XYZ file of C-alpha atoms in Angstrom:
624
model
C -8.374 5.256 -8.725
C -6.054 7.995 -8.793
C -3.385 9.212 -6.695
C -2.502 11.401 -3.864
C -4.241 14.472 -2.945
C -4.516 18.017 -1.999
C -5.288 19.598 1.251
C -8.086 17.419 2.371
C -8.650 14.895 5.052
C -7.891 11.346 4.958
C -10.306 8.550 4.345
C -11.231 5.213 5.801
C -10.351 1.864 4.409
C -11.369 -1.651 5.205
C -9.697 -4.973 5.738
C -11.038 -8.403 5.027
C -14.580 -8.711 6.367
C -14.040 -11.818 8.429
C -11.103 -10.411 10.334
C -11.064 -6.796 11.384
C -7.485 -6.639 12.607
C -5.701 -8.916 10.176
C -1.966 -9.371 10.319
C -0.216 -7.878 7.313
C 1.041 -10.403 4.767
C 4.233 -11.900 6.142
C 6.658 -10.936 3.389
C 7.236 -8.108 0.994
C 6.747 -10.492 -1.886
C 3.317 -11.428 -0.575
C 2.432 -7.800 0.079
C 3.350 -6.811 -3.450
C 0.044 -8.333 -4.526
C -1.913 -5.843 -2.443
C -0.181 -2.699 -3.650
C -2.867 -1.524 -6.040
C -5.479 -1.777 -3.306
C -3.255 -0.155 -0.690
C -2.223 2.605 -3.093
C -5.840 3.256 -3.975
C -6.680 3.530 -0.311
C -3.854 5.930 0.358
C -4.765 8.114 -2.551
C -8.387 8.452 -1.768
C -7.858 8.732 1.925
C -5.979 11.888 1.159
C -8.708 12.864 -1.239
C -11.283 12.736 1.503
C -13.289 10.084 -0.330
C -14.387 6.755 1.075
C -12.477 3.662 0.095
C -13.032 0.028 0.866
C -9.698 -1.729 0.546
C -10.411 -4.954 -1.237
C -8.041 -7.586 0.026
C -5.338 -5.272 1.322
C -3.560 -6.310 4.478
C -3.182 -2.851 5.964
C -5.791 -0.916 7.847
C -4.689 2.624 7.085
C -1.653 4.793 6.860
C -0.613 8.289 5.852
C 0.881 8.808 2.431
C 4.064 10.503 3.535
C 6.811 8.000 4.273
C 7.677 9.808 7.489
C 4.225 9.146 8.933
C 3.331 5.790 7.507
C 2.108 4.197 10.719
C 0.817 6.028 13.751
C 2.928 5.104 16.751
C 5.763 3.733 14.657
C 8.401 5.601 16.654
C 7.376 3.810 19.846
C 7.701 0.408 18.230
C 11.103 1.371 16.864
C 12.269 2.380 20.319
C 11.114 -0.878 21.854
C 12.739 -2.928 19.098
C 15.988 -1.003 19.588
C 15.883 -1.804 23.321
C 15.348 -5.474 22.545
C 18.263 -5.481 20.122
C 20.464 -3.760 22.726
C 19.601 -6.412 25.313
C 20.291 -9.167 22.797
C 23.670 -7.637 21.975
C 24.552 -7.428 25.664
C 23.697 -11.095 26.103
C 25.813 -12.021 23.098
C 28.766 -10.075 24.439
C 28.598 -12.095 27.667
C 28.180 -15.396 25.862
C 30.720 -15.846 23.018
C 28.838 -18.804 21.583
C 25.755 -16.669 20.929
C 27.906 -14.163 19.099
C 29.213 -16.777 16.676
C 27.865 -16.976 13.143
C 25.509 -19.931 12.987
C 27.843 -21.919 10.758
C 30.863 -21.352 13.042
C 30.067 -23.869 15.722
C 32.322 -24.096 18.800
C 33.678 -27.566 19.414
C 32.367 -29.740 22.241
C 35.897 -30.894 23.097
C 38.966 -28.732 23.644
C 40.534 -27.579 20.376
C 43.899 -28.846 19.217
C 46.866 -27.225 20.949
C 48.944 -24.835 18.855
C 51.722 -27.420 18.580
C 49.349 -30.215 17.558
C 47.855 -28.289 14.640
C 49.168 -29.339 11.221
C 51.474 -26.941 9.441
C 50.579 -26.484 5.794
C 51.316 -23.917 3.144
C 51.123 -23.677 -0.620
C 54.402 -25.555 -0.972
C 53.634 -28.487 1.339
C 49.924 -29.063 0.783
C 50.593 -30.804 -2.517
C 52.466 -33.559 -0.673
C 49.401 -34.549 1.377
C 47.021 -37.364 0.484
C 43.354 -36.592 -0.075
C 42.438 -38.060 3.321
C 45.221 -36.081 5.051
C 43.970 -32.893 3.451
C 40.477 -33.649 4.635
C 41.611 -34.404 8.189
C 43.899 -31.349 8.325
C 41.104 -29.119 7.021
C 38.720 -30.301 9.754
C 41.300 -29.647 12.499
C 42.194 -26.210 11.135
C 38.547 -25.243 10.788
C 37.845 -26.309 14.382
C 40.794 -24.256 15.593
C 39.564 -21.322 13.505
C 36.160 -21.560 15.130
C 37.792 -21.500 18.536
C 39.868 -18.436 17.671
C 36.795 -16.692 16.283
C 34.896 -17.456 19.486
C 37.559 -15.654 21.528
C 37.637 -12.767 19.003
C 41.144 -13.603 17.792
C 40.087 -12.708 14.275
C 43.540 -12.487 12.653
C 44.433 -15.913 14.006
C 41.112 -17.324 12.833
C 41.697 -15.830 9.373
C 45.072 -17.574 9.178
C 43.630 -20.906 10.305
C 40.685 -20.768 7.890
C 43.128 -19.839 5.140
C 45.179 -22.979 5.802
C 41.986 -25.043 5.891
C 41.081 -23.629 2.464
C 44.487 -24.709 1.130
C 43.695 -28.250 2.194
C 40.105 -28.193 1.018
C 38.419 -25.266 -0.803
C 35.147 -25.617 1.098
C 32.428 -22.901 0.852
C 31.965 -22.988 4.643
C 35.650 -22.198 5.197
C 35.428 -19.196 2.881
C 32.236 -18.013 4.560
C 33.751 -18.411 8.032
C 36.790 -16.406 7.029
C 34.438 -13.803 5.587
C 32.783 -13.641 9.013
C 36.180 -12.712 10.498
C 36.675 -9.963 7.923
C 33.124 -8.847 8.656
C 33.988 -8.481 12.351
C 36.966 -6.339 11.338
C 34.924 -4.214 8.930
C 37.022 -5.243 5.916
C 34.069 -5.277 3.524
C 35.922 -5.801 0.243
C 37.546 -8.956 1.652
C 34.147 -10.125 2.918
C 32.851 -9.816 -0.638
C 35.866 -11.649 -2.046
C 35.498 -14.641 0.303
C 31.712 -14.896 0.126
C 31.892 -14.707 -3.667
C 34.308 -17.662 -3.568
C 31.908 -19.535 -1.278
C 28.935 -18.820 -3.560
C 30.912 -19.970 -6.612
C 31.261 -23.343 -4.868
C 27.655 -23.413 -3.597
C 25.327 -21.048 -5.427
C 22.556 -21.573 -2.852
C 24.676 -20.912 0.228
C 22.283 -18.609 2.100
C 24.670 -17.500 4.841
C 27.318 -16.495 2.321
C 24.736 -14.558 0.307
C 23.590 -12.734 3.422
C 27.169 -11.920 4.451
C 28.002 -10.576 1.018
C 24.772 -8.569 0.953
C 25.647 -7.065 4.318
C 29.096 -6.081 3.022
C 27.592 -4.543 -0.117
C 25.224 -2.532 2.031
C 28.099 -1.198 4.159
C 29.799 -0.090 0.935
C 26.493 1.561 -0.113
C 26.181 -0.765 -3.091
C 22.484 -1.100 -2.405
C 21.368 -2.686 -5.674
C 23.955 -5.477 -5.289
C 22.943 -5.996 -1.660
C 19.285 -6.129 -2.642
C 19.977 -8.788 -5.263
C 21.824 -11.012 -2.778
C 19.257 -10.654 -0.002
C 16.487 -11.372 -2.496
C 18.205 -14.513 -3.769
C 18.726 -15.595 -0.161
C 15.032 -15.115 0.609
C 13.938 -17.084 -2.438
C 16.280 -19.975 -1.597
C 14.957 -20.345 1.950
C 11.367 -19.551 1.022
C 11.329 -16.288 2.982
C 11.646 -18.183 6.257
C 14.366 -15.893 7.630
C 12.664 -12.766 8.861
C 15.836 -10.707 9.095
C 16.641 -11.320 5.416
C 13.108 -10.444 4.343
C 13.309 -7.245 6.385
C 16.629 -6.463 4.731
C 14.977 -6.757 1.314
C 12.377 -4.215 2.341
C 14.963 -1.910 3.875
C 17.114 -1.973 0.770
C 14.185 -1.566 -1.566
C 13.354 1.603 0.315
C 16.975 2.832 0.174
C 17.240 2.210 -3.561
C 13.809 3.726 -4.167
C 14.550 6.780 -2.010
C 17.780 7.456 -3.864
C 16.051 7.191 -7.236
C 13.017 9.069 -5.940
C 15.089 12.089 -4.925
C 16.623 12.170 -8.396
C 13.169 12.004 -9.988
C 11.829 14.759 -7.753
C 14.786 17.002 -8.503
C 14.061 16.878 -12.229
C 10.318 16.295 -12.099
C 8.076 18.922 -13.626
C 5.326 19.982 -11.244
C 2.011 19.087 -12.813
C -1.538 18.355 -11.876
C -2.532 14.775 -11.092
C -5.194 12.727 -12.809
C -8.547 14.471 -13.428
C -10.172 11.497 -11.702
C -8.190 12.340 -8.621
C -8.843 16.078 -8.784
C -12.574 15.543 -9.229
C -12.746 13.247 -6.217
C -10.790 15.741 -4.174
C -12.951 18.708 -5.094
C -16.157 16.815 -4.440
C -15.000 16.011 -0.906
C -16.247 19.558 -0.170
C -19.900 20.426 -0.399
C -20.863 22.137 -3.632
C -21.473 25.833 -3.094
C -22.416 28.619 -5.494
C -19.633 30.905 -6.738
C -18.921 33.972 -4.577
C -21.270 36.866 -5.245
C -20.113 38.740 -8.317
C -18.311 35.753 -9.853
C -21.399 33.874 -11.083
C -21.319 32.660 -14.726
C -23.909 35.310 -15.604
C -21.974 38.181 -14.026
C -20.670 40.710 -16.521
C -17.011 41.219 -15.622
C -14.481 43.265 -17.562
C -12.055 41.101 -19.512
C -8.387 40.815 -18.555
C -8.986 41.535 -14.891
C -8.246 39.469 -11.830
C -11.946 38.916 -11.208
C -12.561 37.748 -14.786
C -9.782 35.206 -14.334
C -11.414 33.914 -11.146
C -14.681 33.549 -13.042
C -12.865 31.772 -15.885
C -11.189 29.427 -13.432
C -14.485 28.410 -11.869
C -16.016 27.765 -15.308
C -13.047 25.636 -16.311
C -13.329 23.538 -13.143
C -16.879 22.630 -14.116
C -15.550 20.769 -17.175
C -14.061 18.117 -14.856
C -11.451 17.264 -17.471
C -7.674 17.405 -17.588
C -7.690 20.435 -19.892
C -10.320 22.118 -17.764
C -8.305 21.753 -14.576
C -5.138 23.011 -16.288
C -7.071 26.063 -17.493
C -8.435 26.637 -13.992
C -4.995 26.457 -12.379
C -3.589 28.951 -14.896
C -6.558 31.271 -14.383
C -6.153 31.365 -10.594
C -2.427 32.106 -11.011
C -3.274 34.908 -13.451
C -5.974 36.335 -11.174
C -3.502 37.013 -8.369
C -0.940 38.278 -10.845
C -3.418 40.874 -12.168
C -4.666 41.750 -8.680
C -7.452 44.231 -7.862
C -9.571 41.395 -6.498
C -11.238 43.281 -3.675
C -13.327 41.044 -1.439
C -12.357 37.997 -3.521
C -8.642 38.101 -2.703
C -8.876 35.498 0.079
C -10.862 33.198 -2.217
C -8.216 33.613 -4.922
C -5.440 32.565 -2.529
C -7.560 29.606 -1.435
C -7.986 28.375 -5.000
C -4.397 28.992 -6.053
C -3.222 27.205 -2.908
C -5.456 24.270 -3.751
C -4.033 23.826 -7.226
C -0.471 24.444 -6.041
C -0.934 21.634 -3.556
C -2.334 19.409 -6.276
C 0.830 20.090 -8.274
C 2.963 19.136 -5.283
C 4.124 22.679 -4.493
C 3.545 22.198 -0.776
C 5.455 25.167 0.641
C 3.812 27.656 -1.717
C 0.424 26.054 -1.122
C 0.733 26.411 2.657
C 1.736 30.046 2.201
C -1.324 30.723 0.023
C -3.744 29.093 2.451
C -2.246 31.004 5.374
C -2.597 34.246 3.394
C -6.236 33.373 2.671
C -6.871 32.834 6.392
C -5.189 36.133 7.296
C -7.323 38.016 4.791
C -10.630 36.314 5.613
C -10.705 34.119 8.744
C -14.372 33.338 8.118
C -13.451 31.333 5.014
C -13.324 28.070 6.940
C -12.453 25.992 3.886
C -8.923 27.453 4.005
C -8.456 26.103 7.546
C -9.760 22.693 6.461
C -7.447 22.431 3.477
C -4.471 23.565 5.508
C -5.338 21.038 8.226
C -5.389 18.222 5.710
C -2.044 19.334 4.332
C -0.562 19.352 7.842
C -1.928 15.871 8.390
C -0.391 14.563 5.184
C 2.932 16.055 6.277
C 2.626 14.210 9.595
C 1.790 17.156 11.865
C -1.447 15.963 13.428
C -1.312 18.618 16.178
C -1.225 21.450 13.645
C -4.090 19.774 11.787
C -6.182 19.520 14.956
C -5.452 23.175 15.759
C -6.664 24.265 12.315
C -9.932 22.395 12.823
C -10.332 24.105 16.208
C -9.741 27.503 14.625
C -12.259 26.748 11.874
C -14.791 25.723 14.512
C -14.397 29.081 16.242
C -15.328 30.784 12.990
C -18.372 28.631 12.245
C -19.267 25.623 14.347
C -22.190 24.846 12.044
C -20.091 24.245 8.927
C -20.671 20.551 8.071
C -17.428 20.366 6.064
C -15.424 20.940 9.237
C -16.953 17.905 10.927
C -16.591 15.776 7.807
C -12.906 16.505 7.406
C -12.152 16.357 11.110
C -13.730 12.901 11.069
C -11.063 11.964 8.554
C -8.395 13.019 11.037
C -9.985 10.816 13.706
C -10.229 7.912 11.298
C -6.616 8.013 10.220
C -5.601 8.043 13.896
C -7.780 5.018 14.594
C -10.265 6.997 16.672
C -13.266 5.390 15.020
C -15.895 6.311 17.603
C -14.949 9.992 17.319
C -14.881 9.678 13.541
C -18.393 8.209 13.465
C -19.601 10.980 15.760
C -18.225 13.696 13.476
C -19.583 12.032 10.327
C -22.989 11.880 11.943
C -22.747 15.552 12.960
C -21.882 16.421 9.368
C -24.977 14.520 8.239
C -27.168 16.235 10.841
C -26.086 19.628 9.526
C -26.493 18.659 5.864
C -28.109 15.369 4.906
C -27.617 15.959 1.174
C -23.848 15.408 1.086
C -23.389 11.809 -0.025
C -19.827 11.297 1.179
C -20.683 11.849 4.834
C -23.056 8.893 4.584
C -20.533 6.759 2.707
C -17.760 7.545 5.178
C -20.018 6.727 8.103
C -20.798 3.359 6.518
C -17.107 2.631 5.998
C -16.323 3.579 9.597
C -19.055 1.276 10.874
C -17.647 -1.507 8.714
C -14.166 -0.889 10.047
C -15.469 -1.080 13.615
C -16.974 -4.480 12.881
C -20.589 -3.323 12.704
C -21.239 -4.951 9.346
C -25.018 -4.942 9.706
C -25.054 -1.217 10.495
C -22.673 -0.517 7.648
C -24.743 -2.429 5.119
C -27.886 -0.669 6.325
C -26.165 2.698 5.886
C -25.207 1.839 2.319
C -28.705 0.572 1.514
C -30.118 3.895 2.761
C -27.588 5.658 0.560
C -28.826 3.807 -2.506
C -32.402 4.619 -1.601
C -31.770 8.321 -0.986
C -29.057 8.917 -3.608
C -30.129 6.500 -6.337
C -28.843 8.750 -9.146
C -25.332 9.187 -7.734
C -22.792 6.738 -9.255
C -20.391 7.024 -6.304
C -22.898 5.255 -4.054
C -22.950 2.175 -6.271
C -19.191 2.202 -6.710
C -18.372 2.293 -2.997
C -21.151 -0.095 -2.061
C -19.715 -2.409 -4.707
C -16.327 -2.168 -3.018
C -17.873 -3.172 0.287
C -19.538 -6.175 -1.374
C -16.283 -7.091 -3.103
C -14.511 -6.989 0.243
C -17.033 -9.590 1.410
C -16.361 -11.665 -1.728
C -19.889 -11.144 -2.996
C -18.496 -10.879 -6.488
C -21.618 -11.015 -8.631
C -23.446 -8.367 -6.594
C -20.330 -6.183 -6.548
C -19.950 -6.319 -10.328
C -23.598 -5.372 -10.754
C -23.002 -2.267 -8.647
C -19.839 -1.374 -10.584
C -21.712 -1.755 -13.889
C -24.467 0.536 -12.624
C -21.886 3.111 -11.585
C -20.165 2.918 -14.990
C -23.413 3.480 -16.875
C -24.326 6.439 -14.670
C -20.868 7.939 -15.174
C -21.239 7.620 -18.952
C -24.597 9.371 -18.879
C -23.758 12.173 -16.457
C -20.073 12.869 -17.196
C -19.200 11.592 -20.682
C -16.118 13.825 -20.950
C -14.968 13.573 -17.342
C -15.926 10.053 -16.374
C -14.683 8.718 -13.061
C -12.773 5.534 -13.950
C -12.820 4.012 -10.464
C -15.774 1.667 -11.169
C -13.981 0.294 -14.250
C -10.882 -0.563 -12.245
C -12.914 -1.993 -9.374
C -14.715 -4.234 -11.847
C -11.338 -5.346 -13.217
C -10.233 -6.333 -9.721
C -13.516 -8.138 -9.095
C -13.215 -10.196 -12.292
C -9.640 -11.064 -11.447
C -10.445 -12.143 -7.895
C -13.588 -14.003 -8.832
C -12.744 -15.720 -12.104
C -9.034 -15.041 -12.651
C -10.189 -13.360 -15.862
C -6.953 -11.602 -16.755
C -7.995 -10.748 -20.280
C -11.159 -8.861 -19.358
C -9.485 -7.239 -16.350
C -6.692 -5.902 -18.573
C -9.222 -4.591 -21.117
C -11.033 -2.663 -18.386
C -7.780 -1.146 -17.114
C -6.779 -0.170 -20.643
C -10.177 1.429 -21.140
C -9.710 3.396 -17.924
C -6.309 4.580 -19.157
C -7.782 5.721 -22.478
C -10.311 7.831 -20.573
C -7.783 9.023 -17.975
C -4.170 8.408 -19.098
C -2.848 9.954 -15.878
C -4.691 7.553 -13.584
C -1.902 5.914 -11.633
C -4.170 3.390 -9.921
C -5.144 2.004 -13.330
C -1.418 1.823 -14.121
C -0.652 0.096 -10.801
C -3.464 -2.398 -11.288
C -2.184 -3.230 -14.772
C 1.275 -3.792 -13.314
C -0.065 -6.288 -10.829
C -2.222 -8.118 -13.338
C 0.836 -8.551 -15.565
C 3.009 -9.620 -12.639
C 0.418 -12.195 -11.627
C 0.697 -13.716 -15.092
C 4.490 -13.852 -14.925
C 4.866 -10.998 -17.459
C 7.548 -9.428 -15.329
C 9.183 -7.220 -17.953
C 5.844 -5.656 -18.937
C 4.873 -5.259 -15.289
C 8.099 -3.356 -14.608
C 7.214 -0.760 -17.255
C 3.883 -0.096 -15.553
C 5.425 0.152 -12.077
C 7.894 2.702 -13.423
C 5.051 4.597 -15.087
C 3.234 4.681 -11.741
C 6.317 6.308 -10.213
C 6.355 8.916 -12.984
C 2.716 9.766 -12.285
C 3.203 10.036 -8.523
C 3.008 13.522 -7.044
C 4.837 13.410 -3.718
C 8.099 11.869 -2.536
C 6.218 9.284 -0.467
C 4.204 8.145 -3.491
C 7.257 8.020 -5.727
C 9.244 5.946 -3.224
C 6.300 3.595 -2.774
C 5.945 3.035 -6.517
C 9.687 2.724 -7.077
C 9.929 0.130 -4.301
C 7.683 -2.140 -6.318
C 9.494 -1.296 -9.527
C 12.810 -2.232 -7.903
C 11.309 -5.427 -6.483
C 10.170 -6.378 -9.973
C 13.513 -5.422 -11.501
C 15.315 -7.509 -8.879
C 13.082 -10.449 -9.703
C 14.269 -10.227 -13.305
C 17.912 -9.987 -12.197
C 17.559 -13.014 -9.926
C 16.153 -15.047 -12.801
C 19.061 -13.983 -14.988
C 21.861 -14.437 -12.438
C 20.442 -17.514 -10.685
C 18.536 -19.404 -13.404
C 18.143 -22.386 -11.083
C 15.905 -20.197 -8.885
C 13.601 -19.147 -11.711
C 11.083 -21.942 -11.164
C 10.961 -21.322 -7.435
C 10.464 -17.621 -8.019
C 7.680 -18.267 -10.493
C 6.012 -20.484 -7.915
C 6.063 -17.640 -5.408
C 5.016 -14.950 -7.869
C 2.130 -17.116 -8.945
C 0.452 -16.099 -5.721
C 1.257 -12.406 -5.970
C -2.115 -11.349 -7.204
C -4.161 -13.344 -4.769
C -4.670 -10.373 -2.523
C -5.595 -7.879 -5.202
């Protein structure tokens, strides 16, 4: 499994077979177990290659963080309206506005005159019982003042109560008053005092976390919210949501720094190969064939060299190809091949993450040769990844005007339909692609995945069986059919298919082997037999073959996390971030790295929570 992708359409993914619209796992810490599967799905969706998500709780989403879920803006608007209504209700009802541990009294509070007068000089003269009684009266009066928004008065009353009895609730209540006044440093001071008296005081942790967040101390806020969630077993939805929000903030800040200094480079050869094969194989343009005699050191010779290098399907080969396409346009004098040159340079620029330059190249290719429909398709997929589905649809329409019998157009437009949840339209376009060219394996695979997603398991299985019959020498068929079987928990059959795919890959592409079947087999062995040792060996083998394969890295991270090897897991999550190509991928990977780092910090700062945390993390890998 590899990572994100160039200008191509997005691909289908599946949920658990018994439930076609499953609810996502309820907490971030549960969802962390599904990251490798989700990440794999995202990557290959962009690559235009079929993916069956084994055990993941999401159906599909775009890779860019701005377009993660179709229709998300509408849900945000509705949730904002609900929050506004709730706030209006609270404003009308003071009791609802109170912090949950500041409870208004059933009887009338003490009158001002009846309240005990204490200060640092007189409190020492009181007996223990008097201090206790005075503290209760002062706290009750403080609650009453808070309820009527007399925050300064409440602060004074809680302060006197603290003199009588340094109770964590009194400190937390006073912190609530400072919170209402926006005095964040004082909130932190009082909640810290409360936590020092009761290290598992959830409300105080949440209040301090909120104050840290207002001061943009996101890592500190994340640690407190995480500790709070662990203490209450993730039962408080708002705290769990805060963890996710802060993870994203911390990851985004670090992600921007990484992007600013990150060298643009090509992704994993596994990824590039899967991307390139999402288009039907076609002979080189006339005059650029391997046998053509072209003068050295010309633009055309560089195009020819680039095409030869691509055929190696290796990391070095793809680097050579990218350099050759750059050189071809630099040398110029390309004649009728100029549009093709811009198409290929744009492709590799996109693979390197140079999105603006890639879009410019593809647009130039279209201007020079509108009949080159592949340029429209690649640009459409890039628009879709960037969240502009209308621009993507328009590019497909323009391509159709040029050649409505190009099967690649229908295949990639089907991806657009799939990612938008328009499964019937997707199936129709996949079938049209097949009708125009029955020899392209991925149209068949994608159709089978779409049928599976729609709940037509029998039809999907029949489609995959036909694939094996008609494409029995193609390893991808066995790999993706194995994923479908794994999704149905048919472990033994799935592993047999993965083994077949591995052997075929070894025979047909010894130097450029696709490592996906190895990683899928690792996941199958983990899910079936909890065989960590063999699963790790398979991932390590995949990384020897393809060191840049971020899905192998992500899977290793999760296997280690499942075994409680948190420090080792963190290194792999950080490596996954380094290998990511786009901001969305980097933020996604860093979110999990920060979650893992926070887990370590919680264990260090709150050792009493370590056992509880281990109990939770023991289930992390269950969804892998």
